[in-house]
Coordinates of C-alpha atoms in Angstrom, one line a residue:
M1110 CA -100.9 151.9 22.2
T1111 CA -101.8 151.3 25.7
A1112 CA -99.9 152.6 29.1
G1113 CA -99.6 148.6 30.6
R1114 CA -96.6 147.6 32.2
P1115 CA -93.3 147.7 29.6
T1116 CA -92.3 144.2 28.3
A1117 CA -88.5 143.6 27.8
P1118 CA -87.1 142.4 24.4
R1119 CA -86.9 138.6 24.6
Y1120 CA -83.1 138.4 23.7
G1121 CA -81.5 135.4 23.3
A1122 CA -85.0 133.9 22.5
G1123 CA -86.4 135.9 19.3
T1124 CA -85.2 139.1 18.8
L1125 CA -83.5 140.7 15.7
A1126 CA -79.8 140.2 17.0
D1127 CA -80.9 136.2 17.3
L1128 CA -82.0 136.1 13.6
T1129 CA -78.9 136.7 12.5
A1130 CA -76.8 134.5 15.1
S1131 CA -79.0 131.5 14.3
V1132 CA -78.0 132.6 10.5
L1133 CA -74.7 132.1 10.7
A1134 CA -75.4 129.0 12.3
A1135 CA -77.5 127.4 9.8
L1136 CA -74.3 128.5 7.2
G1137 CA -71.8 126.8 9.6
V1138 CA -70.0 129.3 11.1
P1139 CA -68.3 127.5 14.4
G1140 CA -69.7 129.1 17.6
A1141 CA -73.1 130.4 16.6
A1142 CA -76.0 129.3 18.7
N1143 CA -78.6 128.7 16.3
V1144 CA -81.7 130.0 18.8
L1145 CA -84.5 130.2 16.0
D1146 CA -83.6 126.8 14.5
L1147 CA -83.4 127.9 11.1
P1148 CA -82.2 124.9 8.8
E1149 CA -78.8 124.7 7.4
R1150 CA -78.3 126.2 4.1
P1151 CA -75.2 127.2 1.9
R1152 CA -76.8 130.5 1.3
V1153 CA -79.0 132.6 3.5
C1154 CA -80.3 136.5 1.8
V1155 CA -81.6 138.7 5.0
L1156 CA -84.3 141.4 3.3
L1157 CA -84.4 144.5 5.8
I1158 CA -87.1 146.5 5.0
D1159 CA -87.2 149.4 7.6
G1160 CA -90.1 150.7 9.2
L1161 CA -92.4 147.6 8.1
G1162 CA -93.8 146.6 11.6
W1163 CA -95.9 143.3 12.2
E1164 CA -98.8 145.4 13.2
L1165 CA -98.4 147.3 10.2
L1166 CA -98.4 143.9 7.9
R1167 CA -101.3 142.3 9.5
T1168 CA -103.0 145.7 9.1
H1169 CA -102.5 146.6 5.4
E1170 CA -102.3 143.1 3.9
A1171 CA -104.4 143.6 0.8
D1172 CA -102.1 146.4 -0.4
A1173 CA -98.6 143.8 0.2
P1174 CA -100.2 140.2 -1.0
Y1175 CA -96.8 139.0 -1.5
L1176 CA -95.5 139.2 2.1
A1177 CA -99.2 138.1 3.5
S1178 CA -99.0 134.7 2.0
L1179 CA -95.6 134.8 3.6
A1180 CA -96.9 136.0 7.3
V1181 CA -99.5 132.8 7.2
G1182 CA -96.8 130.9 8.4
G1183 CA -94.3 133.3 9.4
R1184 CA -92.9 134.4 13.0
V1185 CA -92.5 137.6 15.0
L1186 CA -89.6 139.0 16.9
S1187 CA -89.0 142.0 18.8
A1188 CA -86.7 144.9 17.8
G1189 CA -84.6 145.5 20.7
F1190 CA -84.8 148.4 22.4
P1191 CA -84.8 151.3 21.7
A1192 CA -87.0 150.3 18.5
T1193 CA -84.9 152.2 16.2
T1194 CA -82.5 152.0 12.5
A1195 CA -79.4 152.2 14.1
T1196 CA -79.7 150.2 17.2
S1197 CA -81.7 147.5 14.8
L1198 CA -79.2 147.5 12.4
A1199 CA -76.2 146.9 15.1
S1200 CA -78.4 143.8 17.0
L1201 CA -78.7 142.7 13.1
G1202 CA -75.2 143.5 12.6
T1203 CA -73.4 141.7 15.4
G1204 CA -76.1 139.1 16.2
L1205 CA -75.8 140.9 20.1
P1206 CA -78.4 142.8 21.8
P1207 CA -78.0 146.6 22.5
G1208 CA -76.4 146.6 25.9
E1209 CA -73.4 144.8 24.7
H1210 CA -72.8 146.1 21.0
G1211 CA -73.4 149.7 22.5
L1212 CA -75.3 151.6 19.5
I1213 CA -78.4 152.1 22.0
G1214 CA -80.4 154.7 20.4
L1215 CA -80.4 156.8 17.4
Q1216 CA -78.1 159.9 19.2
F1217 CA -76.0 158.9 22.5
A1218 CA -73.5 160.1 24.5
V1219 CA -70.2 158.4 24.4
P1220 CA -67.5 159.0 27.0
G1221 CA -64.5 161.2 25.1
V1222 CA -66.7 162.0 22.1
D1223 CA -67.9 165.9 22.2
G1224 CA -71.4 165.8 22.3
L1225 CA -74.3 163.4 21.3
L1226 CA -73.0 160.7 18.8
R1227 CA -75.9 161.0 16.0
C1228 CA -75.9 158.0 14.3
L1229 CA -77.6 158.8 11.1
R1230 CA -75.2 161.7 10.5
W1231 CA -72.4 159.7 11.7
R1232 CA -68.8 160.4 9.9
A1233 CA -65.9 158.1 10.7
E1234 CA -63.7 160.8 11.1
D1235 CA -66.0 162.0 14.3
A1236 CA -65.6 158.6 16.4
D1237 CA -64.3 155.6 15.0
P1238 CA -66.6 153.3 14.5
A1239 CA -64.0 150.5 15.6
V1240 CA -64.2 151.9 18.8
V1241 CA -67.9 152.9 19.5
Q1242 CA -68.9 149.0 18.4
P1243 CA -65.8 146.6 18.9
R1244 CA -67.6 143.6 18.4
P1245 CA -67.2 141.6 15.5
T1246 CA -69.9 141.6 13.1
V1247 CA -71.5 138.7 11.2
Y1248 CA -70.2 139.5 8.3
E1249 CA -66.7 139.3 9.4
R1250 CA -67.8 135.9 11.2
A1251 CA -69.3 134.5 8.3
A1252 CA -65.9 135.3 6.2
A1253 CA -63.7 133.9 8.5
A1254 CA -65.1 130.8 8.3
G1255 CA -64.9 131.1 4.3
V1256 CA -68.7 132.4 3.7
S1257 CA -68.5 135.0 1.2
A1258 CA -70.0 138.3 2.9
G1259 CA -72.0 141.2 1.0
Y1260 CA -74.4 144.3 2.2
V1261 CA -76.7 145.7 -0.7
A1262 CA -77.7 148.8 -0.2
S1263 CA -78.2 152.6 -1.4
G1264 CA -74.6 154.1 -2.0
A1265 CA -75.9 157.2 0.3
Y1266 CA -74.9 154.9 2.9
R1267 CA -71.3 153.4 2.3
G1268 CA -68.7 154.6 4.1
S1269 CA -70.8 156.2 6.8
G1270 CA -69.8 155.7 10.4
L1271 CA -72.8 153.4 11.0
S1272 CA -72.1 151.1 8.4
L1273 CA -68.8 150.7 9.2
A1274 CA -69.7 149.9 12.3
T1275 CA -72.5 147.5 11.5
A1276 CA -71.6 146.1 7.9
R1277 CA -67.8 146.2 8.4
G1278 CA -66.4 142.5 7.0
A1279 CA -69.1 142.4 4.1
D1280 CA -68.5 143.6 0.5
Y1281 CA -70.7 146.6 0.4
V1282 CA -72.5 146.7 -3.1
P1283 CA -74.5 149.8 -3.5
G1284 CA -77.9 149.5 -4.9
D1285 CA -80.2 152.8 -5.5
T1286 CA -83.5 151.5 -7.3
L1287 CA -85.4 148.4 -6.6
G1288 CA -84.0 147.2 -9.4
Q1289 CA -80.5 147.4 -8.8
L1290 CA -81.0 145.6 -5.8
V1291 CA -82.6 142.7 -7.0
A1292 CA -79.9 142.2 -9.6
E1293 CA -76.8 142.7 -7.4
A1294 CA -78.3 141.1 -4.7
G1295 CA -79.0 138.0 -7.3
R1296 CA -75.6 138.5 -8.6
V1297 CA -73.7 138.0 -5.1
L1298 CA -75.7 135.3 -4.1
A1299 CA -75.0 133.5 -7.0
G1300 CA -71.5 133.8 -7.2
A1301 CA -70.4 132.0 -4.4
D1302 CA -70.7 128.3 -3.3
R1303 CA -71.4 129.4 0.3
A1304 CA -73.2 133.2 0.5
Y1305 CA -74.3 135.6 3.4
V1306 CA -76.2 138.6 1.8
T1307 CA -78.2 141.5 3.3
V1308 CA -80.3 143.7 1.6
Y1309 CA -81.9 146.9 3.0
H1310 CA -84.2 149.1 1.8
S1311 CA -85.6 152.2 3.8
D1312 CA -88.0 153.7 1.4
L1313 CA -90.7 152.4 3.5
D1314 CA -89.4 154.0 6.8
S1315 CA -88.9 157.4 5.4
T1316 CA -92.1 157.8 3.5
G1317 CA -94.0 156.6 7.0
H1318 CA -92.2 159.7 8.7
R1319 CA -92.6 161.9 6.0
F1320 CA -96.6 161.1 5.7
G1321 CA -97.5 158.5 8.5
A1322 CA -97.8 154.8 8.7
G1323 CA -100.3 153.7 7.2
S1324 CA -101.4 156.6 5.1
P1325 CA -102.1 156.5 1.1
H1326 CA -98.6 157.6 0.6
W1327 CA -97.1 154.9 2.9
R1328 CA -99.3 152.4 1.4
Q1329 CA -98.6 152.4 -2.1
Q1330 CA -95.0 152.0 -1.3
L1331 CA -95.6 149.5 0.8
R1332 CA -96.8 148.1 -2.5
F1333 CA -93.1 148.7 -4.0
T1334 CA -91.8 147.0 -0.9
D1335 CA -94.0 143.5 -1.9
L1336 CA -92.9 144.0 -5.7
L1337 CA -89.4 144.2 -4.3
A1338 CA -89.9 141.5 -2.0
E1339 CA -91.7 139.7 -4.6
R1340 CA -88.6 139.7 -7.3
L1341 CA -86.1 139.1 -4.6
A1342 CA -87.8 135.5 -4.2
A1343 CA -87.7 135.1 -7.8
V1344 CA -84.2 135.4 -8.4
L1345 CA -82.9 133.6 -5.4
P1346 CA -80.2 130.7 -7.0
P1347 CA -80.9 127.1 -6.0
G1348 CA -79.9 126.4 -1.9
T1349 CA -80.7 129.5 -0.5
S1350 CA -83.1 131.1 2.1
M1351 CA -84.3 133.8 2.1
Y1352 CA -85.6 135.7 5.7
I1353 CA -87.5 138.5 5.2
T1354 CA -87.8 140.8 8.6
A1355 CA -88.0 145.0 9.4
D1356 CA -86.4 146.8 12.1
H1357 CA -88.8 148.6 14.3
G1358 CA -92.9 149.5 13.4
M1359 CA -94.5 152.6 13.7
V1360 CA -96.5 154.6 15.1
N1361 CA -98.0 158.1 14.8
P1362 CA -98.4 159.7 17.9
T1363 CA -101.3 162.1 18.7
E1364 CA -99.9 164.4 21.5
R1365 CA -96.5 166.2 21.7
V1366 CA -95.0 167.9 24.8
D1367 CA -92.1 170.3 23.4
A1368 CA -88.8 169.9 26.1
D1369 CA -87.6 172.7 24.5
R1370 CA -90.7 175.0 25.9
V1371 CA -91.4 173.3 29.3
P1372 CA -89.1 174.7 31.6
A1373 CA -89.3 171.0 34.0
L1374 CA -88.2 169.1 31.2
R1375 CA -85.2 171.1 30.6
E1376 CA -83.9 172.6 34.1
G1377 CA -80.7 170.2 35.2
V1378 CA -80.2 168.6 31.6
A1379 CA -77.2 168.7 30.2
E1380 CA -78.0 166.6 26.9
L1381 CA -81.0 165.1 25.3
G1382 CA -80.5 162.5 23.3
G1383 CA -82.5 159.4 21.9
E1384 CA -85.8 160.5 19.7
P1385 CA -89.5 161.6 20.5
R1386 CA -90.5 158.1 21.5
A1387 CA -87.1 156.8 23.2
R1388 CA -85.3 159.4 25.2
H1389 CA -81.7 159.4 27.0
V1390 CA -81.8 162.2 29.3
Y1391 CA -78.4 163.4 30.5
A1392 CA -78.1 165.3 33.8
L1393 CA -75.8 168.0 35.1
P1394 CA -73.4 166.7 38.4
G1395 CA -75.3 166.3 40.8
A1396 CA -79.1 166.7 39.2
A1397 CA -79.8 163.6 38.1
G1398 CA -82.5 162.6 41.4
D1399 CA -84.6 166.6 40.3
V1400 CA -84.4 165.3 36.4
L1401 CA -86.0 162.4 37.4
A1402 CA -88.5 163.6 39.4
A1403 CA -89.4 166.2 37.6
W1404 CA -89.9 163.9 34.2
R1405 CA -91.9 161.8 36.1
E1406 CA -94.1 164.5 37.5
T1407 CA -94.5 165.9 34.1
L1408 CA -95.1 163.2 32.2
A1409 CA -97.1 161.1 34.8
G1410 CA -99.7 158.3 32.8
R1411 CA -98.0 158.9 29.7
A1412 CA -94.4 157.7 29.8
W1413 CA -92.5 155.3 31.4
V1414 CA -89.7 157.3 33.3
V1415 CA -86.4 155.2 35.0
T1416 CA -83.1 155.7 36.2
R1417 CA -80.3 154.1 34.3
E1418 CA -80.1 151.6 36.8
E1419 CA -83.7 151.0 36.7
A1420 CA -83.7 150.5 32.8
V1421 CA -80.4 147.8 32.8
E1422 CA -82.4 146.1 35.7
A1423 CA -85.6 145.5 33.6
G1424 CA -83.3 144.3 30.9
W1425 CA -84.7 146.2 28.2
F1426 CA -81.1 146.6 26.7
G1427 CA -80.4 143.1 27.5
P1428 CA -77.1 142.4 29.8
V1429 CA -74.8 146.0 29.5
A1430 CA -71.3 146.1 29.0
P1431 CA -69.7 148.5 31.3
Q1432 CA -68.3 150.3 28.7
V1433 CA -71.7 150.9 27.1
L1434 CA -73.7 152.1 30.7
P1435 CA -72.5 155.6 30.4
R1436 CA -74.3 155.6 27.2
V1437 CA -77.4 155.2 28.4
G1438 CA -79.1 158.3 30.1
D1439 CA -79.4 159.6 33.8
V1440 CA -82.9 159.4 33.0
V1441 CA -84.5 157.6 30.4
A1442 CA -88.4 158.5 29.2
V1443 CA -90.5 156.2 26.8
P1444 CA -94.3 157.1 25.6
N1445 CA -96.4 154.4 26.3
G1446 CA -99.4 156.2 24.6
E1447 CA -99.9 159.2 21.9
L1448 CA -97.2 160.6 23.4
A1449 CA -94.1 162.4 21.5
I1450 CA -91.6 163.9 23.6
V1451 CA -90.3 166.1 21.0
A1452 CA -87.7 169.2 20.8
G1453 CA -89.0 171.7 18.6
E1454 CA -86.3 174.4 18.7
T1455 CA -82.8 171.9 18.9
E1456 CA -84.3 169.0 16.6
P1457 CA -87.1 171.3 14.3
L1458 CA -87.1 168.1 11.3
M1459 CA -87.4 165.4 14.0
S1460 CA -90.2 167.3 15.9
S1461 CA -91.7 167.8 12.1
L1462 CA -92.1 164.2 12.0
V1463 CA -95.8 162.3 11.4
G1464 CA -94.6 159.1 11.9
M1465 CA -92.3 157.9 14.8
H1466 CA -90.6 154.6 16.3
G1467 CA -88.5 153.7 19.6
S1468 CA -90.7 152.5 22.5
L1469 CA -91.5 149.3 24.1
T1470 CA -94.7 148.9 22.2
P1471 CA -96.4 146.3 20.1
A1472 CA -96.7 148.3 17.4
E1473 CA -92.8 149.3 17.6
Q1474 CA -91.6 146.1 18.7
L1475 CA -92.8 143.6 16.7
V1476 CA -91.5 142.5 13.5
P1477 CA -92.3 139.9 10.6
L1478 CA -89.5 137.0 10.1
L1479 CA -90.9 135.8 6.7
A1480 CA -89.2 132.8 5.3
V1481 CA -88.7 131.6 1.6
H1482 CA -86.5 128.6 0.9
R1483 CA -85.1 128.0 -2.6
E1484 CA -84.7 124.1 -3.0

C-alpha cells in the first residue's frame, strides 16, 4: 500500500454500479445503459463473492484454479467509496454510485435517525429502508420489464433493513450452504424465460476479517469459494451469462491508532462513523475546523483527511444527491498505508479484526469481473 494521491472510482465507466446497470440493458430492460457492453441474454446470474479483491485473486491463483482460469480473460472494476459491503450491495442493487443511493458506509448519520445507522445491524423498524434508500432497485426495474428477479443468499439476511434497501423487488431465496446456493440459483434461473438472479456468499470475507486475508484459513476458504463458482457455472441453463465479482478487496493493517485513546481525535467529535479504513467524523456544532486540523496533524502522512466538501468535489462518492450530503462526515479520514483508525472502547469487535477494507487503495478498490456464457 502506498500514500500517493487518491484516485476516485470510475463511476459511469467501470464500477460495480455500472455492472448491474449493464446487466439490465443486456436483459432488454428499457432505459438501462450498457456501459460495459455486455452481450444480450435472456438470463443473467451475478455471483457476488464478498471480499474477493482482484489483487488477492491474482496472488492466490493456485488456491482458486477455476476463478484463475476465468481471470485470464476477465476485467477489473472499482468497488466505489467506501469499499465496504453495505455500500457495494447498494451500488449493485441500484446501479447507482454511493452519492445517489445514499448508503455511504458501514455506519453513518442520517438526519431524523437517532445515532448512527449501522447497516449490518439495521432493523427495518429503526429506519425505513425505502426512506433511507428510496431509489428503484435493479430488481424492481427488471420485474417491471417482465424479467423474473431472484436473490439467493443466507436466510439470516432476509428481511433485514439492508436487504430491503438493496434487494427489494427480488424473490429472496434462502441458501445457507454451498449446495443450497447452487441448487436454488439453478432452479430460479431455469424457472423463467427471462431471469436475473444474484447469488451472494460471505464466508471468504468473514474468514479474512477474523484470520487475515491470505492467511491459511482464508486460503482454504478460497478453495471452497472456487468450487462454488465452478458448480454454479455447471448448472446454468442454456442462454445464461454469469458474472462473478466482489464487493471489495481486503488488507491486513499493521499499524493502529485508537481514536478512543487519543484525545486529539475525540475533542469536538459528536459521532465517529464509518470503519477503521474509511471514517466519517461528525463534529459538534462549530467544531468542524478544529476537528479537521487535529485529525490532519495526528494522521499526517498516514491518511487522506479531507472535508465533506473536498471529498464530494474529488468525486469519491460520485454525484451526491442533496439528501445524501448531510450523511457524509464533516471530516472524512481514509488511511492510505498500513493504518487502521480503530475505536477500542466503543467498537471492540471491529477494532479486533485482522483483515479490513474501505479505503481508496487498489488492494481494497479493485474487484474482478469474470464471465461465463452458457450457449
